[in-house]
Short mmCIF file of C-alpha atoms and ligand atoms in Angstrom, two decimals:
data_model
loop_
_atom_site.label_atom_id
_atom_site.label_comp_id
_atom_site.label_asym_id
_atom_site.label_seq_id
_atom_site.Cartn_x
_atom_site.Cartn_y
_atom_site.Cartn_z
CA UNK A 665 -25.94 6.69 42.13
CA UNK A 666 -26.25 10.18 43.58
CA UNK A 667 -28.30 11.38 40.62
CA UNK A 668 -30.60 8.37 40.90
CA UNK A 669 -30.99 9.04 44.61
CA UNK A 670 -31.85 12.70 43.92
CA UNK A 671 -34.38 11.65 41.28
CA UNK A 672 -36.06 9.29 43.77
CA UNK A 673 -35.04 6.21 41.78
CA UNK A 674 -34.21 2.66 42.78
CA UNK A 675 -31.07 3.73 44.68
CA UNK A 676 -33.25 5.66 47.11
CA UNK A 677 -35.58 2.68 47.42
CA UNK A 678 -32.65 0.38 48.27
CA UNK A 679 -31.37 2.84 50.89
CA UNK A 680 -34.69 3.11 52.72
CA UNK A 681 -33.96 3.27 56.44
CA UNK A 682 -30.40 4.52 55.87
CA UNK A 683 -31.26 8.16 55.08
CA UNK A 684 -29.88 9.39 58.41
CA UNK A 685 -26.73 7.23 58.35
CA UNK A 686 -23.54 9.02 59.26
CA UNK A 687 -20.69 9.43 56.80
CA UNK A 688 -18.69 6.93 58.88
CA UNK A 689 -21.24 4.23 58.09
CA UNK A 690 -20.15 4.47 54.44
CA UNK A 691 -23.50 3.44 52.98
CA UNK A 692 -22.18 4.00 49.45
CA UNK A 693 -19.38 1.46 50.03
CA UNK A 694 -21.81 -1.06 51.49
CA UNK A 695 -23.93 -0.59 48.35
CA UNK A 696 -20.98 -1.04 46.00
CA UNK A 697 -19.74 -4.06 47.98
CA UNK A 698 -23.16 -5.68 47.47
CA UNK A 699 -23.06 -4.89 43.76
CA UNK A 700 -19.53 -6.29 43.53
CA UNK A 701 -20.69 -9.55 45.14
CA UNK A 702 -23.38 -9.88 42.44
CA UNK A 703 -20.68 -9.52 39.78
CA UNK A 704 -18.26 -11.87 41.55
CA UNK A 705 -20.88 -14.58 41.83
CA UNK A 706 -21.76 -14.34 38.15
CA UNK A 707 -25.22 -12.89 38.71
CA UNK A 708 -24.48 -9.71 36.77
CA UNK A 709 -22.58 -10.81 33.63
CA UNK A 710 -23.45 -7.55 31.88
CA UNK A 711 -21.36 -5.67 34.44
CA UNK A 712 -18.30 -7.94 34.44
CA UNK A 713 -16.72 -6.25 31.35
CA UNK A 714 -16.34 -3.09 33.47
CA UNK A 715 -14.60 -4.83 36.38
CA UNK A 716 -10.84 -4.70 35.83
CA UNK A 717 -10.16 -7.23 38.60
CA UNK A 718 -12.13 -9.75 36.55
CA UNK A 719 -10.33 -8.91 33.32
CA UNK A 720 -12.83 -6.29 32.15
CA UNK A 721 -11.53 -3.58 29.83
CA UNK A 722 -14.59 -1.47 29.04
CA UNK A 723 -14.29 2.21 30.01
CA UNK A 724 -16.35 3.19 33.03
CA UNK A 725 -18.23 5.94 31.19
CA UNK A 726 -21.28 3.87 30.38
CA UNK A 727 -21.00 1.44 33.31
CA UNK A 728 -23.83 3.04 35.25
CA UNK A 729 -26.32 2.26 32.47
CA UNK A 730 -25.48 -1.43 32.80
CA UNK A 731 -25.34 -1.19 36.60
CA UNK A 732 -28.79 0.37 36.85
CA UNK A 733 -30.44 -2.68 35.32
CA UNK A 734 -28.66 -4.97 37.81
CA UNK A 735 -29.45 -2.66 40.71
CA UNK A 736 -33.15 -2.67 39.80
CA UNK A 737 -33.24 -6.45 39.36
CA UNK A 738 -31.52 -7.10 42.71
CA UNK A 739 -32.95 -4.22 44.75
CA UNK A 740 -34.13 -6.40 47.64
CA UNK A 741 -30.78 -8.20 47.94
CA UNK A 742 -28.81 -4.94 47.78
CA UNK A 743 -31.01 -3.48 50.50
CA UNK A 744 -30.37 -6.49 52.74
CA UNK A 745 -26.64 -6.32 52.04
CA UNK A 746 -26.42 -2.75 53.33
CA UNK A 747 -26.18 -4.37 56.77
CA UNK A 748 -22.78 -5.84 55.82
CA UNK A 749 -20.03 -3.63 57.22
CA UNK A 750 -17.13 -3.14 54.79
CA UNK A 751 -14.24 -5.21 56.05
CA UNK A 752 -10.91 -5.91 54.42
CA UNK A 753 -7.70 -7.71 55.26
CA UNK A 754 -4.80 -5.97 53.56
CA UNK A 755 -1.82 -8.23 53.06
CA UNK A 756 0.28 -5.37 51.60
CA UNK A 757 0.67 -4.12 55.17
CA UNK A 758 2.98 -7.02 55.99
CA UNK A 759 5.76 -5.24 54.05
CA UNK A 760 5.94 -2.76 56.92
CA UNK A 761 4.73 -5.03 59.72
CA UNK A 762 7.54 -7.52 59.11
CA UNK A 763 10.01 -4.88 60.31
CA UNK A 764 8.39 -5.16 63.75
CA UNK A 765 9.51 -8.80 63.91
CA UNK A 766 13.09 -7.76 63.15
CA UNK A 767 12.89 -5.03 65.74
CA UNK A 768 11.59 -7.53 68.33
CA UNK A 769 14.43 -9.95 67.63
CA UNK A 770 17.08 -7.22 67.54
CA UNK A 771 15.93 -5.49 70.73
CA UNK A 772 15.12 -8.52 72.86
CA UNK A 773 17.70 -11.00 71.56
CA UNK A 774 15.16 -13.69 70.81
CA UNK A 775 14.45 -15.00 67.34
CA UNK A 776 11.49 -17.22 68.14
CA UNK A 777 8.23 -15.32 68.04
CA UNK A 778 4.73 -15.80 69.39
CA UNK A 779 2.60 -13.55 67.17
CA UNK A 780 -0.70 -12.22 68.52
CA UNK A 781 -2.84 -9.96 66.34
CA UNK A 782 -5.70 -7.77 67.52
CA UNK A 783 -8.30 -6.96 64.82
CA UNK A 784 -6.92 -9.70 62.58
CA UNK A 785 -9.97 -9.81 60.26
CA UNK A 786 -9.39 -13.06 58.32
CA UNK A 787 -5.95 -13.60 59.87
CA UNK A 788 -4.14 -13.20 56.55
CA UNK A 789 -1.33 -11.08 58.00
CA UNK A 790 -0.66 -13.72 60.66
CA UNK A 791 0.70 -15.83 57.77
CA UNK A 792 3.42 -13.23 57.10
CA UNK A 793 6.19 -15.84 57.10
CA UNK A 794 4.52 -17.54 54.11
CA UNK A 795 4.80 -14.41 51.97
CA UNK A 796 7.74 -13.28 49.88
CA UNK A 797 8.60 -9.68 50.72
CA UNK A 798 11.46 -8.10 48.81
CA UNK A 799 13.18 -4.78 48.53
CA UNK A 800 16.37 -4.36 46.54
CA UNK A 801 18.95 -6.73 48.02
CA UNK A 802 16.79 -7.72 50.92
CA UNK A 803 14.24 -10.54 50.93
CA UNK A 804 11.99 -12.30 53.39
CA UNK A 805 9.92 -15.46 53.11
CA UNK A 806 9.81 -18.43 50.74
CA UNK A 807 10.86 -17.75 47.13
CA UNK A 808 8.00 -19.81 45.79
CA UNK A 809 5.24 -18.05 47.76
CA UNK A 810 2.29 -17.04 45.57
CA UNK A 811 2.22 -13.78 47.54
CA UNK A 812 5.03 -11.47 46.46
CA UNK A 813 5.17 -7.98 47.90
CA UNK A 814 7.91 -5.64 46.79
CA UNK A 815 8.32 -3.17 49.63
CA UNK A 816 10.85 -1.09 47.67
CA UNK A 817 12.32 0.26 50.88
CA UNK A 818 15.32 1.50 48.95
CA UNK A 819 17.74 0.95 51.85
CA UNK A 820 19.47 -2.31 52.74
CA UNK A 821 18.30 -3.93 55.95
CA UNK A 822 20.42 -6.54 57.72
CA UNK A 823 17.72 -8.80 59.02
CA UNK A 824 18.22 -11.28 61.84
CA UNK A 825 16.53 -14.61 61.13
CA UNK A 826 13.22 -14.93 62.97
CA UNK A 827 10.80 -17.80 63.32
CA UNK A 828 7.10 -17.53 64.15
CA UNK A 829 6.49 -20.44 66.51
CA UNK A 830 2.83 -19.74 67.30
CA UNK A 831 0.26 -17.32 65.93
CA UNK A 832 -3.27 -16.40 66.84
CA UNK A 833 -5.62 -13.47 66.33
CA UNK A 834 -8.85 -11.95 67.54
CA UNK A 835 -11.46 -9.82 65.84
CA UNK A 836 -14.90 -8.54 66.76
CA UNK A 837 -16.07 -10.05 63.51
CA UNK A 838 -13.61 -12.68 62.25
CA UNK A 839 -13.88 -13.64 58.59
CA UNK A 840 -13.28 -17.29 57.85
CA UNK A 841 -11.20 -17.47 54.64
CA UNK A 842 -11.83 -21.21 54.39
CA UNK A 843 -15.47 -20.55 53.49
CA UNK A 844 -16.76 -19.32 50.13
CA UNK A 845 -18.81 -16.69 51.94
CA UNK A 846 -15.76 -15.42 53.84
CA UNK A 847 -13.66 -15.19 50.69
CA UNK A 848 -16.48 -13.44 48.82
CA UNK A 849 -16.82 -10.90 51.62
CA UNK A 850 -13.10 -10.05 51.46
CA UNK A 851 -13.01 -9.85 47.67
CA UNK A 852 -16.09 -7.67 47.47
CA UNK A 853 -14.52 -4.84 49.44
CA UNK A 854 -11.40 -4.61 47.28
CA UNK A 855 -12.51 -2.20 44.57
CA UNK A 856 -12.39 -3.50 41.01
CA UNK A 857 -9.77 -1.02 39.80
CA UNK A 858 -7.34 -2.11 42.57
CA UNK A 859 -6.19 -4.99 40.41
CA UNK A 860 -2.88 -5.53 42.18
CA UNK A 861 -4.52 -5.65 45.62
CA UNK A 862 -7.14 -8.03 44.30
CA UNK A 863 -4.47 -10.40 42.93
CA UNK A 864 -2.55 -10.21 46.19
CA UNK A 865 -5.69 -11.09 48.09
CA UNK A 866 -6.33 -14.07 45.82
CA UNK A 867 -2.77 -15.30 46.42
CA UNK A 868 -3.14 -14.82 50.18
CA UNK A 869 -6.40 -16.79 50.15
CA UNK A 870 -4.54 -19.61 48.43
CA UNK A 871 -1.97 -19.56 51.25
CA UNK A 872 -4.71 -19.32 53.90
CA UNK A 873 -6.28 -22.53 52.61
CA UNK A 874 -2.99 -24.31 53.39
CA UNK A 875 -1.94 -22.60 56.61
CA UNK A 876 -4.70 -22.74 59.22
CA UNK A 877 -4.81 -19.94 61.78
CA UNK A 878 -7.20 -19.33 64.66
CA UNK A 879 -8.91 -15.93 64.83
CA UNK A 880 -11.09 -15.83 67.94
CA UNK A 881 -14.21 -13.71 68.03
CA UNK A 882 -13.39 -11.25 70.81
CA UNK A 883 -12.79 -7.68 71.88
CA UNK A 884 -9.13 -6.82 72.25
CA UNK A 885 -8.66 -6.57 76.05
CA UNK A 886 -10.22 -9.81 77.37
CA UNK A 887 -8.52 -11.71 74.58
CA UNK A 888 -5.11 -10.22 75.31
CA UNK A 889 -5.57 -11.02 79.02
CA UNK A 890 -6.21 -14.64 78.20
CA UNK A 891 -3.63 -15.14 75.47
CA UNK A 892 -0.82 -13.34 77.24
CA UNK A 893 -1.36 -15.67 80.21
CA UNK A 894 -0.71 -18.72 78.00
CA UNK A 895 2.57 -20.46 78.87
CA UNK A 896 5.46 -19.60 76.58
CA UNK A 897 9.10 -20.81 76.30
CA UNK A 898 11.84 -18.60 77.76
CA UNK A 899 13.49 -18.08 74.38
CA UNK A 900 10.28 -16.78 72.77
CA UNK A 901 9.35 -13.13 72.42
CA UNK A 902 5.68 -12.22 72.16
CA UNK A 903 4.77 -9.69 69.49
CA UNK A 904 1.32 -8.14 69.80
CA UNK A 905 0.54 -6.28 66.61
CA UNK A 906 -2.39 -4.51 65.02
CA UNK A 907 -2.84 -2.59 61.81
CA UNK A 908 -5.56 -0.02 61.12
CA UNK A 909 -7.56 -1.19 64.13
CA UNK A 910 -6.92 1.24 66.98
CA UNK A 911 -9.27 3.87 65.53
CA UNK A 912 -12.18 1.48 66.02
CA UNK A 913 -11.50 1.07 69.74
CA UNK A 914 -12.79 3.56 72.29
CA UNK A 915 -9.98 5.44 74.05
CA UNK A 916 -10.71 3.55 77.29
CA UNK A 917 -10.47 0.22 75.46
CA UNK A 918 -7.15 1.16 73.90
CA UNK A 919 -5.80 2.15 77.30
CA UNK A 920 -7.08 -1.08 78.88
CA UNK A 921 -5.43 -3.16 76.14
CA UNK A 922 -2.14 -1.29 76.59
CA UNK A 923 -2.26 -1.88 80.37
CA UNK A 924 -2.71 -5.62 79.80
CA UNK A 925 0.32 -5.64 77.47
CA UNK A 926 2.42 -3.70 79.98
CA UNK A 927 1.41 -6.05 82.82
CA UNK A 928 2.33 -9.10 80.75
CA UNK A 929 5.71 -7.52 79.99
CA UNK A 930 6.55 -7.79 83.68
CA UNK A 931 6.49 -11.59 83.28
CA UNK A 932 7.57 -12.30 79.69
CA UNK A 933 9.35 -10.38 76.91
CA UNK A 934 6.70 -8.50 74.94
CA UNK A 935 6.71 -6.17 71.97
CA UNK A 936 3.74 -4.00 71.01
CA UNK A 937 3.75 -3.05 67.33
CA UNK A 938 1.18 -0.58 66.04
CA UNK A 939 0.71 0.14 62.35
CA UNK A 940 -1.85 2.86 62.58
CA UNK A 941 -2.76 6.10 60.80
CA UNK A 942 -0.90 9.15 62.10
CA UNK A 943 -4.27 10.75 62.70
CA UNK A 944 -6.67 8.09 64.03
CA UNK A 945 -9.66 10.18 62.98
CA UNK A 946 -8.99 9.96 59.26
CA UNK A 947 -7.36 7.81 56.62
CA UNK A 948 -3.87 8.96 55.74
CA UNK A 949 -0.22 8.05 56.22
CA UNK A 950 0.32 5.09 58.47
CA UNK A 951 3.18 4.75 60.96
CA UNK A 952 4.75 1.61 62.39
CA UNK A 953 5.57 2.27 66.04
CA UNK A 954 7.15 -0.47 68.11
CA UNK A 955 7.42 -0.53 71.90
CA UNK A 956 9.77 -3.10 73.40
CA UNK A 957 9.61 -3.98 77.07
CA UNK A 958 12.70 -5.31 78.75
CA UNK A 959 13.52 -5.64 82.44
CA UNK A 960 10.86 -3.13 83.47
CA UNK A 961 12.04 -0.56 80.90
CA UNK A 962 10.10 0.29 77.75
CA UNK A 963 11.40 1.88 74.59
CA UNK A 964 9.30 3.13 71.69
CA UNK A 965 10.72 3.53 68.19
CA UNK A 966 8.96 4.61 65.01
CA UNK A 967 10.34 2.29 62.37
CA UNK A 968 8.71 3.55 59.20
CA UNK A 969 5.60 4.73 57.45
CA UNK A 970 3.46 3.61 54.56
CA UNK A 971 0.38 4.14 52.50
CA UNK A 972 -2.64 2.86 54.49
CA UNK A 973 -2.78 -0.20 52.20
CA UNK A 974 0.88 -0.94 52.86
CA UNK A 975 2.74 0.15 49.73
CA UNK A 976 4.82 2.15 49.20
CA UNK A 977 6.64 2.03 52.50
CA UNK A 978 9.42 4.21 53.86
CA UNK A 979 11.84 2.83 56.40
CA UNK A 980 13.26 5.40 58.82
CA UNK A 981 16.62 3.65 58.90
CA UNK A 982 16.91 1.81 62.19
CA UNK A 983 15.58 -1.31 63.85
C1 LIG B 1329 -9.55 -1.96 58.78
S1 LIG B 1329 -9.72 -3.61 59.39
C2 LIG B 1329 -7.99 -4.08 59.47
C3 LIG B 1329 -7.83 -5.56 59.46
C4 LIG B 1329 -6.37 -6.04 59.50
N1 LIG B 1329 -5.74 -5.63 60.73
C5 LIG B 1329 -5.58 -5.54 58.32
O1 LIG B 1329 -4.64 -4.74 58.50
O2 LIG B 1329 -5.90 -5.93 57.19
C6 LIG B 1329 -10.16 -3.37 61.10
C7 LIG B 1329 -10.50 -4.65 61.82
O3 LIG B 1329 -10.64 -4.38 63.21
C8 LIG B 1329 -11.73 -5.15 63.73
N2 LIG B 1329 -12.18 -4.52 64.99
C9 LIG B 1329 -12.84 -3.35 65.14
N3 LIG B 1329 -13.05 -3.11 66.45
C10 LIG B 1329 -12.49 -4.12 67.14
C11 LIG B 1329 -12.37 -4.44 68.53
N4 LIG B 1329 -12.88 -3.63 69.45
N5 LIG B 1329 -11.74 -5.57 68.90
C12 LIG B 1329 -11.22 -6.41 67.94
N6 LIG B 1329 -11.31 -6.15 66.61
C13 LIG B 1329 -11.93 -5.03 66.22
C14 LIG B 1329 -12.73 -5.11 62.58
O4 LIG B 1329 -13.69 -6.15 62.70
C15 LIG B 1329 -11.81 -5.27 61.37
O5 LIG B 1329 -11.60 -6.62 61.03
#
């Protein structure tokens, strides 16, 4: 692609108007997402043999030759699709996130959970109790779930039973997994050589079709204000969680959201679980940090860390 750009070829033509885009706008990923959608929808059969997620086995060495023909034939579409911001929903992260539910139950003595997710994307991780997560002797979720994530924590955890009684999410741009367009969007941003992630996503989409979840279109703070004011039973603990989202919020917005959570904690038991990169300015190791609020006192514990896509995870040994 870079060589074609340098030579003033069709890649440059497609990227007209994007020449000054910043690195953070990831124009190359937008481009490849668009190309992937052409393959996924059967419009580029000559490229499918190179896409491992679709069963392709051809080596990538001569893929560009095949891609160039597709790129030229669909130049206008690929240009239009550059407006689509890469967006994923990584179910692998639930292997670490689930520990936040245990922490909430252990610290606040309540096993019934109201789960609220900020930046939920398609809401796939809100269905965490429909996924099988295992690690050595320890297991969570239904045995027959099509989603099976082996966290390989390597240490036994003594989990308390928890039950998610309500769940709801918000996102600036929610993806509806019940639509073909929503599913296509999610699939297209899982790269073809990430076969395991792709299969996991497919399985999670199957679950999503059977377990409806509301993801409201909203910024974090106004949504939290509203949702945390909803009535809730005394024996329920509210878990607000987010994964790989905080970096997209301005510092002031993060602080405002945290204030809303703290204020709610004066009325009801609340836990704030953050699965976020150690350094919010770049992709790298991701930590799960959980703050529990109880009787006006807050306590923050870092429970574990993981690869940004969730696996492998490392548990730090306490809940
Ligand atoms: C990297 S994705 C992570 C999605 C999901 N949490 C996961 O772990 O798979 C970041 C998500 O945050 C959403 N987002 C970004 N800024 C936001 C904001 N200010 N309020 C709510 N959601 C936001 C994006 O639309 C996107 O769906």
